[in-house]
Short mmCIF file of C-alpha atoms in Angstrom, two decimals:
data_model
loop_
_atom_site.label_atom_id
_atom_site.label_comp_id
_atom_site.label_asym_id
_atom_site.label_seq_id
_atom_site.Cartn_x
_atom_site.Cartn_y
_atom_site.Cartn_z
CA MET A 1 55.09 18.18 13.21
CA ILE A 2 53.17 18.19 9.53
CA GLY A 3 56.86 17.62 8.20
CA TYR A 4 57.70 15.01 10.88
CA LEU A 5 54.67 12.99 9.70
CA ALA A 6 55.32 13.33 6.05
CA VAL A 7 58.96 11.93 6.71
CA TRP A 8 57.61 9.09 8.52
CA LEU A 9 55.16 8.15 5.78
CA SER A 10 57.74 8.49 3.61
CA VAL A 11 59.56 5.93 5.37
CA MET A 12 57.09 3.29 6.16
CA GLY A 13 56.50 4.02 2.06
CA LEU A 14 59.47 3.18 1.16
CA LEU A 15 59.99 0.01 3.58
CA LEU A 16 56.36 -1.22 2.70
CA ALA A 17 57.65 -1.68 -0.96
CA LEU A 18 61.17 -3.15 0.32
CA VAL A 19 59.97 -5.35 1.90
CA LEU A 20 56.47 -6.44 -0.72
CA GLY A 21 58.56 -5.47 -3.58
CA TYR A 22 57.72 -2.12 -5.93
CA GLN A 23 55.93 -3.98 -8.76
CA THR A 24 53.98 -5.65 -5.77
CA VAL A 25 52.67 -2.75 -4.37
CA GLY A 26 51.70 -1.25 -7.47
CA ARG A 27 49.56 -3.88 -8.73
CA GLY A 28 48.39 -4.47 -5.63
CA LEU A 29 46.93 -0.55 -5.52
CA THR A 30 44.91 -0.45 -8.56
CA GLU A 31 44.18 -4.04 -10.03
CA SER A 32 40.51 -5.60 -9.00
CA LEU A 33 40.36 -7.62 -6.13
CA LEU A 34 38.37 -9.82 -8.26
CA ALA A 35 39.55 -11.81 -11.07
CA PRO A 36 37.98 -11.09 -14.74
CA GLY A 37 35.04 -12.66 -14.32
CA SER A 38 34.40 -13.49 -10.82
CA THR A 39 31.33 -13.12 -8.97
CA ALA A 40 30.88 -10.81 -5.97
CA VAL A 41 32.56 -11.87 -2.60
CA HIS A 42 30.47 -11.69 0.35
CA LEU A 43 32.17 -10.07 3.41
CA VAL A 44 31.25 -9.89 7.11
CA ILE A 45 33.39 -8.16 9.13
CA PRO A 46 31.96 -8.27 12.69
CA PRO A 47 32.38 -5.60 15.75
CA GLY A 48 36.02 -5.12 17.51
CA MET A 49 37.96 -6.61 14.69
CA ASP A 50 41.08 -4.96 14.31
CA ALA A 51 42.63 -4.51 10.73
CA ARG A 52 44.95 -7.17 10.81
CA ARG A 53 42.16 -9.37 11.23
CA ILE A 54 40.65 -7.98 8.90
CA ALA A 55 42.87 -8.13 6.30
CA GLU A 56 43.00 -11.47 6.42
CA LEU A 57 39.40 -11.80 6.57
CA VAL A 58 39.39 -10.33 3.01
CA ASP A 59 42.20 -12.31 1.95
CA ALA A 60 40.03 -15.72 3.16
CA SER A 61 36.82 -14.60 1.56
CA GLY A 62 38.59 -15.05 -1.85
CA ALA A 63 39.87 -11.52 -3.06
CA ARG A 64 43.15 -11.36 -4.77
CA LEU A 65 44.77 -9.33 -1.67
CA ASN A 66 48.25 -9.16 0.23
CA PRO A 67 47.29 -9.05 3.92
CA ALA A 68 49.92 -7.45 4.69
CA LEU A 69 49.30 -4.76 1.96
CA PHE A 70 45.59 -4.12 3.40
CA TYR A 71 47.35 -3.85 6.93
CA TRP A 72 49.84 -1.00 5.95
CA VAL A 73 47.67 0.36 3.30
CA ALA A 74 44.96 0.92 6.04
CA ARG A 75 47.71 2.29 8.57
CA LEU A 76 49.26 4.69 6.01
CA ARG A 77 45.98 5.87 5.05
CA GLY A 78 44.60 6.51 8.52
CA GLN A 79 41.82 4.35 8.31
CA ALA A 80 42.98 0.90 10.48
CA ARG A 81 40.58 1.91 13.30
CA ALA A 82 38.25 3.61 11.02
CA ILE A 83 36.68 0.31 9.54
CA LYS A 84 33.02 -0.10 10.35
CA ALA A 85 31.64 -3.31 11.07
CA GLY A 86 28.77 -4.87 8.87
CA GLU A 87 27.56 -6.85 5.66
CA TYR A 88 29.60 -6.18 2.39
CA GLU A 89 30.14 -7.21 -1.13
CA ILE A 90 33.37 -6.96 -2.73
CA THR A 91 32.66 -6.69 -6.71
CA SER A 92 35.31 -6.38 -9.73
CA LYS A 93 34.99 -2.83 -9.59
CA ASP A 94 36.90 -2.54 -6.30
CA THR A 95 40.45 -2.19 -5.84
CA LEU A 96 42.20 -1.99 -2.84
CA PRO A 97 41.71 1.64 -1.98
CA GLY A 98 38.40 1.85 -3.15
CA LEU A 99 37.19 -1.05 -0.73
CA LEU A 100 38.99 0.71 2.16
CA ASP A 101 37.02 3.73 1.74
CA ARG A 102 33.83 2.03 1.15
CA LEU A 103 34.95 -0.38 4.76
CA VAL A 104 35.55 3.43 6.30
CA ALA A 105 32.00 4.59 4.73
CA GLY A 106 29.97 1.86 6.03
CA ASP A 107 28.79 1.27 2.31
CA VAL A 108 26.83 -2.18 3.45
CA ILE A 109 24.98 -4.75 1.82
CA HIS A 110 21.28 -3.01 1.82
CA TYR A 111 18.36 -5.45 1.56
CA ARG A 112 14.24 -4.58 0.55
CA LEU A 113 11.12 -6.17 1.69
CA THR A 114 8.24 -5.09 -0.13
CA ILE A 115 4.94 -4.98 1.38
CA PRO A 116 2.12 -4.65 -1.41
CA GLU A 117 -1.01 -2.29 -0.77
CA GLY A 118 -3.47 -4.49 0.97
CA ASP A 119 -1.95 -7.25 2.21
CA THR A 120 -2.91 -8.14 5.62
CA ALA A 121 -1.01 -8.30 8.71
CA GLN A 122 -0.46 -11.90 8.65
CA ASP A 123 1.11 -11.73 4.78
CA PHE A 124 2.97 -8.86 6.42
CA LEU A 125 4.21 -11.29 8.97
CA ASN A 126 5.01 -14.50 6.69
CA ALA A 127 7.24 -12.05 4.55
CA LEU A 128 9.47 -11.11 7.53
CA ALA A 129 9.49 -15.19 8.50
CA ALA A 130 10.47 -15.75 5.07
CA ASP A 131 13.33 -12.92 4.78
CA PRO A 132 16.88 -14.72 5.00
CA HIS A 133 18.33 -11.38 6.14
CA LEU A 134 16.80 -10.13 8.57
CA LYS A 135 17.41 -11.87 12.54
CA HIS A 136 14.18 -13.34 13.68
CA THR A 137 12.76 -12.71 17.08
CA LEU A 138 9.19 -13.49 17.16
CA GLU A 139 8.97 -16.63 15.58
CA GLY A 140 5.88 -18.77 16.48
CA LEU A 141 4.16 -15.83 18.31
CA ASP A 142 0.67 -14.67 17.42
CA HIS A 143 -0.54 -11.12 16.66
CA THR A 144 -1.73 -11.24 20.36
CA GLN A 145 1.49 -12.22 21.83
CA ILE A 146 3.86 -9.97 19.42
CA ILE A 147 1.25 -6.65 20.14
CA ALA A 148 2.86 -7.53 23.78
CA ALA A 149 6.18 -8.20 22.46
CA LEU A 150 6.47 -4.92 20.77
CA LYS A 151 4.48 -3.19 23.55
CA LEU A 152 2.25 -1.89 21.18
CA PRO A 153 -0.86 0.14 22.79
CA LEU A 154 -3.08 -2.21 20.28
CA SER A 155 -6.17 -4.77 20.76
CA HIS A 156 -5.64 -6.13 17.38
CA LEU A 157 -2.70 -5.86 14.09
CA GLU A 158 -4.85 -5.99 11.38
CA GLY A 159 -4.49 -2.61 9.54
CA GLN A 160 -1.80 -0.89 12.09
CA LEU A 161 1.44 -1.88 10.10
CA PHE A 162 2.18 0.71 6.84
CA PRO A 163 2.29 -1.03 3.36
CA ASP A 164 5.75 -0.02 1.53
CA THR A 165 9.38 -0.96 0.72
CA TYR A 166 11.95 -1.91 3.92
CA VAL A 167 15.69 -1.01 3.64
CA PHE A 168 17.66 -2.80 6.49
CA THR A 169 21.07 -3.99 6.55
CA GLY A 170 21.88 -7.73 7.59
CA GLY A 171 21.20 -8.51 11.47
CA THR A 172 18.38 -5.89 11.66
CA THR A 173 15.45 -7.72 13.58
CA ASP A 174 12.15 -8.59 12.19
CA ARG A 175 10.71 -6.57 15.27
CA GLN A 176 12.44 -3.76 14.42
CA ILE A 177 10.51 -3.48 10.92
CA LEU A 178 7.26 -3.90 12.75
CA LEU A 179 7.97 -1.26 14.97
CA ALA A 180 9.20 0.92 11.85
CA ALA A 181 5.49 -0.46 9.92
CA TYR A 182 4.03 0.35 12.89
CA HIS A 183 5.09 4.11 13.19
CA SER A 184 4.98 4.58 9.69
CA MET A 185 1.17 3.96 9.55
CA GLN A 186 0.49 6.02 12.98
CA SER A 187 2.37 9.14 11.00
CA HIS A 188 0.21 8.48 7.94
CA LEU A 189 -3.32 7.93 9.55
CA ASP A 190 -2.75 10.85 11.87
CA ALA A 191 -1.43 13.12 9.09
CA VAL A 192 -4.70 12.43 7.46
CA TRP A 193 -7.27 12.66 10.08
CA ALA A 194 -5.67 16.26 10.99
CA THR A 195 -6.88 17.37 7.73
CA ARG A 196 -9.75 15.32 7.21
CA ALA A 197 -13.05 16.87 5.44
CA PRO A 198 -16.00 17.99 7.78
CA ASP A 199 -19.06 16.42 8.77
CA LEU A 200 -17.96 12.54 8.27
CA PRO A 201 -19.71 9.77 9.99
CA LEU A 202 -16.16 8.50 11.22
CA LYS A 203 -15.76 9.05 14.64
CA THR A 204 -12.01 7.97 15.47
CA PRO A 205 -8.86 7.85 13.05
CA GLU A 206 -9.05 4.01 13.45
CA ASP A 207 -12.55 4.26 11.63
CA ALA A 208 -10.78 6.33 8.61
CA LEU A 209 -8.22 3.23 8.72
CA ILE A 210 -10.86 0.38 9.13
CA LEU A 211 -12.73 2.18 5.52
CA ALA A 212 -9.43 3.14 3.87
CA SER A 213 -8.70 -1.16 3.71
CA ILE A 214 -12.22 -1.89 2.73
CA VAL A 215 -11.48 1.21 -0.33
CA GLU A 216 -8.24 -0.52 -0.63
CA LYS A 217 -9.63 -3.82 -1.35
CA GLU A 218 -12.50 -2.90 -3.41
CA THR A 219 -10.56 -0.79 -6.01
CA GLY A 220 -6.97 -0.95 -7.66
CA ILE A 221 -7.70 2.38 -9.42
CA ALA A 222 -6.45 5.42 -8.61
CA ASP A 223 -9.32 7.69 -10.10
CA GLU A 224 -11.92 5.45 -8.10
CA ARG A 225 -10.80 5.62 -4.51
CA ALA A 226 -12.37 8.51 -3.73
CA LYS A 227 -15.74 8.17 -5.44
CA VAL A 228 -15.51 4.29 -3.54
CA ALA A 229 -14.89 6.06 -0.42
CA GLY A 230 -17.73 8.77 -1.12
CA VAL A 231 -20.43 5.93 -1.92
CA PHE A 232 -19.70 4.18 1.49
CA ILE A 233 -19.63 7.23 3.17
CA ASN A 234 -23.52 7.82 1.66
CA ARG A 235 -24.15 4.74 2.97
CA LEU A 236 -23.09 5.48 6.59
CA ASN A 237 -24.76 8.40 6.33
CA ARG A 238 -27.97 6.59 5.88
CA GLY A 239 -27.58 3.54 7.93
CA MET A 240 -27.28 1.70 4.96
CA ARG A 241 -25.12 -1.20 5.41
CA LEU A 242 -22.45 -1.36 3.35
CA GLN A 243 -22.51 -4.93 1.58
CA THR A 244 -19.19 -5.30 0.48
CA ASP A 245 -17.89 -9.03 -0.42
CA PRO A 246 -14.10 -8.19 0.96
CA THR A 247 -15.29 -7.55 4.19
CA VAL A 248 -17.16 -11.02 4.31
CA ILE A 249 -14.55 -13.12 2.92
CA TYR A 250 -12.00 -11.48 5.63
CA GLY A 251 -14.36 -12.94 8.57
CA VAL A 252 -14.72 -16.14 6.97
CA ALA A 253 -11.36 -16.31 6.47
CA LYS A 254 -10.76 -15.03 9.56
CA ILE A 255 -13.42 -17.66 11.24
CA LYS A 256 -11.61 -20.87 9.52
CA GLN A 257 -7.84 -20.08 10.27
CA GLY A 258 -7.99 -17.09 12.80
CA ALA A 259 -4.91 -15.20 10.95
CA VAL A 260 -5.96 -14.39 7.37
CA ASP A 261 -3.30 -14.18 4.63
CA GLU A 262 -4.05 -13.66 1.30
CA SER A 263 -2.83 -16.80 -0.24
CA THR A 264 -5.64 -18.61 1.90
CA ALA A 265 -8.63 -16.53 2.17
CA PRO A 266 -11.60 -17.40 -0.30
CA ARG A 267 -11.67 -15.66 -3.50
CA SER A 268 -15.38 -15.84 -3.81
CA LEU A 269 -18.65 -16.07 -1.92
CA THR A 270 -21.55 -18.67 -1.64
CA GLN A 271 -24.58 -17.58 -0.83
CA THR A 272 -24.72 -19.62 2.13
CA GLU A 273 -21.41 -17.83 3.26
CA LEU A 274 -22.81 -14.06 2.21
CA ARG A 275 -25.94 -15.03 4.66
CA GLN A 276 -23.20 -16.08 7.60
CA ASP A 277 -23.59 -13.51 10.52
CA THR A 278 -20.14 -12.64 11.24
CA PRO A 279 -18.73 -9.38 12.77
CA TYR A 280 -17.50 -8.57 9.49
CA ASN A 281 -20.50 -9.41 7.12
CA THR A 282 -21.29 -5.95 6.48
CA TYR A 283 -24.75 -7.77 4.90
CA THR A 284 -25.75 -8.69 8.09
CA ARG A 285 -24.68 -6.10 9.78
CA VAL A 286 -24.76 -2.16 9.67
CA GLY A 287 -22.03 -0.17 10.35
CA LEU A 288 -18.38 -0.40 10.12
CA PRO A 289 -16.68 -4.30 10.87
CA PRO A 290 -14.41 -4.12 14.14
CA THR A 291 -11.02 -3.83 12.67
CA PRO A 292 -9.70 -3.33 9.40
CA ILE A 293 -9.44 -6.14 6.88
CA ALA A 294 -6.37 -5.35 5.20
CA LEU A 295 -2.82 -2.74 5.10
CA PRO A 296 -4.47 0.11 3.46
CA SER A 297 -2.18 2.80 1.51
CA GLU A 298 -2.01 6.58 1.94
CA ALA A 299 -4.10 6.86 -0.79
CA ALA A 300 -6.89 4.91 0.47
CA LEU A 301 -6.10 6.80 3.92
CA LYS A 302 -6.97 10.16 1.82
CA ALA A 303 -9.79 8.86 -0.09
CA VAL A 304 -11.89 8.43 3.37
CA THR A 305 -11.01 11.45 4.72
CA HIS A 306 -11.47 13.43 1.82
CA PRO A 307 -14.15 11.49 0.05
CA ASP A 308 -15.91 12.55 -3.05
CA GLN A 309 -19.15 14.69 -3.24
CA THR A 310 -21.30 11.91 -5.16
CA ASP A 311 -24.71 10.70 -5.13
CA ALA A 312 -23.88 7.22 -6.06
CA LEU A 313 -25.17 5.27 -3.78
CA TYR A 314 -24.01 1.60 -5.06
CA PHE A 315 -21.35 0.17 -7.55
CA VAL A 316 -20.39 -2.97 -9.12
CA ALA A 317 -17.36 -4.19 -11.19
CA ASN A 318 -17.78 -3.27 -14.86
CA GLY A 319 -15.52 -6.11 -16.31
CA THR A 320 -12.65 -4.13 -17.45
CA GLY A 321 -11.22 -3.57 -13.84
CA GLY A 322 -13.45 -0.75 -12.75
CA HIS A 323 -17.06 -0.10 -11.76
CA THR A 324 -19.89 0.93 -12.39
CA PHE A 325 -21.40 3.64 -10.10
CA SER A 326 -25.14 4.62 -9.70
CA ARG A 327 -27.59 6.20 -7.70
CA THR A 328 -30.61 3.61 -7.40
CA LEU A 329 -31.06 0.67 -7.09
CA GLN A 330 -32.58 0.29 -10.66
CA GLY A 331 -29.82 1.84 -12.19
CA HIS A 332 -27.34 -0.67 -10.00
CA ASN A 333 -29.34 -3.78 -10.88
CA GLN A 334 -28.88 -2.63 -14.72
CA ALA A 335 -25.22 -2.63 -14.17
CA VAL A 336 -25.29 -5.77 -12.09
CA GLN A 337 -26.86 -7.24 -15.05
CA GLN A 338 -24.78 -5.88 -17.87
CA TRP A 339 -21.88 -7.27 -15.38
CA ARG A 340 -23.03 -10.59 -15.20
CA LYS A 341 -23.63 -10.81 -19.09
CA LEU A 342 -20.33 -10.02 -19.76
CA GLU A 343 -18.74 -12.22 -17.60
CA SER A 344 -21.15 -15.04 -19.22
CA SER A 345 -19.95 -14.24 -22.47
CA ARG A 346 -16.44 -14.44 -21.83
CA SER A 347 -17.12 -17.82 -19.91
CA ASP A 348 -18.74 -18.86 -23.44
CA SER A 349 -15.84 -17.72 -25.27
CA SER A 350 -13.07 -19.69 -22.74
CA ALA A 351 -15.34 -22.91 -22.82
CA ALA A 352 -15.26 -22.40 -26.95
CA SER A 353 -11.53 -22.31 -26.99
CA GLY A 354 -10.76 -25.17 -24.27
CA GLY A 355 -10.67 -22.96 -21.48
CA LYS A 356 -7.31 -21.16 -23.09
#
């Protein structure tokens, strides 16, 4: 049987050489499918397409290819029925045999969508809507409608999607990305909650998620996260207001816009806004806000479930990207004055140089 197959392949190869010309076959198997200096060629193979039609499709894409050679080589190599549908890129490195191997392996194009830590749920949705490689199935739906469409056991979407880089292929739907992000956040949250420090004033995983989102917005410095979390844990234990600006900013933006995204959220607060009572104003209300205010990272989740043991109750920006932590209100006020002097000095320097 094996001998018969070898003879058959030899005969077919001979016939192929006679039909197409020996030199043509040789070049067709070894030369690049793209002319020197050509840009990559995009190729989409629909499901169910046979090898003959795929050969024509590759030829029509702009690759230097004899469709008959492609078809017969695929037949002789046993690859004609193994080519996978998908979105491919033909480059100058590809030869006919190499391309066939990639088509059989399903070496399709992969796209990336990166959602930064600290973005909001609306930022996530905006990024999905703007990605041209995704299939959009949720256009025009608000958060409540999206939750219903995805059948998620949620009352809100904020904080429930894990910020990460999502790798996907063409034709992936926006709902697939959202479901992956939701399950990823649940997995991370379950893991840190299961190993949380004892005696935390956090009653549920959702409490941890809310506090983690606040820590995420308060500092981007890795070494500070657990200490910032420790300050908030201390304040919660003492029944003190959290008095954190990011929650107020979120509440103001939510009232004005309905769904908060980072491109339109206010960056500074007026005294009126600080005094305006909303469910998110941690200057007027004790305890945690009703929902997260952003998408927290794994590091922030770990920080609030394993906070630093600190006696600090206050912190303020130090003007260099970090924070000054204080145990007493007097020490905090001094740190605030130092920060204001630094900011004033910077403003004066900027004015003296024409604002440059």
